[in-house]
Phi, psi and omega in degrees: 000128182287141179291147176281174186296320181296317180296321179298316179298317180298316179295324179297319179296317180298316181296319178299319179297315181295320179296316180297319180295317178298317180298318180295319182292326179285324186278339188306316184300330181291341179258349184260124180242145175302139185220131173228120183223168176306127179068016167091334179200176185292341179269358181062043185292323179072011180262126181246127178275062185228170178292319185074202183229079178298323176238129182275126177259322178150198184276126172282312172197164171221147183238124184265127173254181181266011181200175178300142176252101178262334177300143173269130182297148166257123187245120182194146174051043176074016184223144171252128179247132181201157178257166180219159174291354176280007175087003183252151163257134184246149168238123187232139180291128182295327187293319187227000179076014179276144182290133173268314174196168171220149184237126185269132172247183183271359181195192183296146177243093177255002173286143175271122187290158171240143180240128183205132174053041175081010180232152176249127183245137181193169177243154177234157176293355173285359176092004181252150170252128189245152164233122178235153181293129186293331182273320187255338186080008178282141181292132173266313175202167179218131179246125181269120173284187177276006176118132178279151170199163175268162173300141179234147177213147178282135182056040189306125179055022179084010181285153176264154359287140187296334183268008186255138172275133189230138173290140187281117180290349176268000176276074189282325194264152160259158178299144178252138187289145167247149186230133177204135177053048179058027178236136176259122179250133183200147175267171183212154174295348176281000178093000182260154163253128184250146168240118185239146174294127186294330183279322188245342186080006179293139180290126174266316172197165171219149180235127184264127172261187184266002182194189182304140175239100177245356170292159180259137183291145170247149186230133175200137174053044176074016181237147173250127183245128183199145178256161181229159174290356177282002178086005178252146170253134189242146167241122185240148174291126187294329182278320187253338185082004180288141179289130175267314175200165173220153182231133184268130173252188188286165179233161177214100183270358183271304183227014176051037181264317184258060180204146172105147181250104177263336182286141171271146189278155168250135174249121181208130175053045177074013183234141174258122177247133176204153176263165184215155176286352174282007175081012180253152167251123186252145171236116183240151172292126186294330183281320188249339186084004180292140181288127174270311176197166177220138179246120181274132177255017169054050174100348182265130181297158168238105184259323184285159178280131178291170181218144184234139174206131174052044175083002179243136177255130181246138176204160182241155180249172183278252190291340174281345174052047178258141170253111187253140172242119183234159175294125186295333182273326186248339185083004179291135182291131175262313172196166182216140175242142182249140184232056169055032172063020170273118185302153175236110174258337180299143178267136186286158173229150180237133169221127184064229182257013178245145172249139183241135182207146178266161183224154173296347178287359182081029183232154165246130185244145170253124179251123178284114185286341177276320183269349180059043182209166180286127178276318176198165179225133176250133180254135178285170176300321179298321178293317180297329182271323194239348187297323185301320183286343184241019180234134177283168181299330180277001178095350179284160176298140177266077183296334179296335178280346183247326183248121186245349186206163178270001180290145186303318182301323179292326176300313181298312180297321180295321178301314183285334171297316180293328179287345182294350176281012180077036181311140179256095175265339173295155179257143183290142175238135187246127175229109184059244183250030180230140176249132180244134178198160179256166181220155176293349175282002177093357181263149160253129185252141167242112183240150182213000000 
């Protein structure tokens, strides 16, 4: 029986749909490039579909650099890429920890690299943003910003001389690049957010904030989300750089302690979550910037990027050293764990039922999300060598052994004395059953 006209038209539509679907499935790989960025994706989700390390066996390998490793490794194609305070970016073989190559810059590399389309992108304190070949380490391009600097404040943290503006020794990180649609997005100490062509390094646009930008941009739905030390959080149009909205956080005109956004944002379920030095954790509507809720940490900074899973938002605090689990929709506290007042700047990662996070105590911890308790703790070489001299009997930091005066120079020296315990400011990255992270003791660790 011959089909009627209506049936023929219907079959024609179905065939066109199937052909289009087949074409899309065949063509997709040519547009898809391997990508490794800070926190795993452009939204900074921090969730890894990997086994992780439910039970800790020990060190697979460790790689020693010539300076503190604050950078978070980018792990892809059998290689870990990371920066060091010794001015180099390194490429290390995942299987055995052997160096593949290193690339020298003019200053410290505390930016966490991104890898895309065969290139590694990162920033250095020399004021440049680099793209180097992922296989050879040869420079592809270099973009010069208007110059890097740290956040500065008068009478900073109460240090003397009271009338002097001082660079903040806790401003450890440089912005880490996010990549979308062949564009590299990154903040700078010159106060700008940059959008650069990934292939050539050509400037597509820049957006000027009122102060240093060392947070890392997050991207979702054609928007770039990023905070600045000027106390504002911004949402920018990804194509044009035009401001869509901004949100005001707290200020501190006395000692510049409770001001500035050092935390990189998480985008999840239409909400932007980020921490602030004003001691708050904010949840904003991603489309409008309207405040959904705010969680006060009573004076303790939130530097690390929060993480969300199954309706719960997890985040860590600075000197109060709390690991908080709150309802993602309301901000209501579900539970809290305390870690002896050792600050946590490291951003957490989740694999399976464990969350992994680093501490200034020179440890990486696994937290069992079902039992609400620590599953295991790994200590760095720095902790094993130096923690005893800088830890009180009750387990809290012995700040008296590191800080002797209120003068600014003593503040700087004290900060680095405390980091000598192998502080983990780097964030853990999980690949199968191995965790990779850096330490202030100069090592990058692979533990399993």
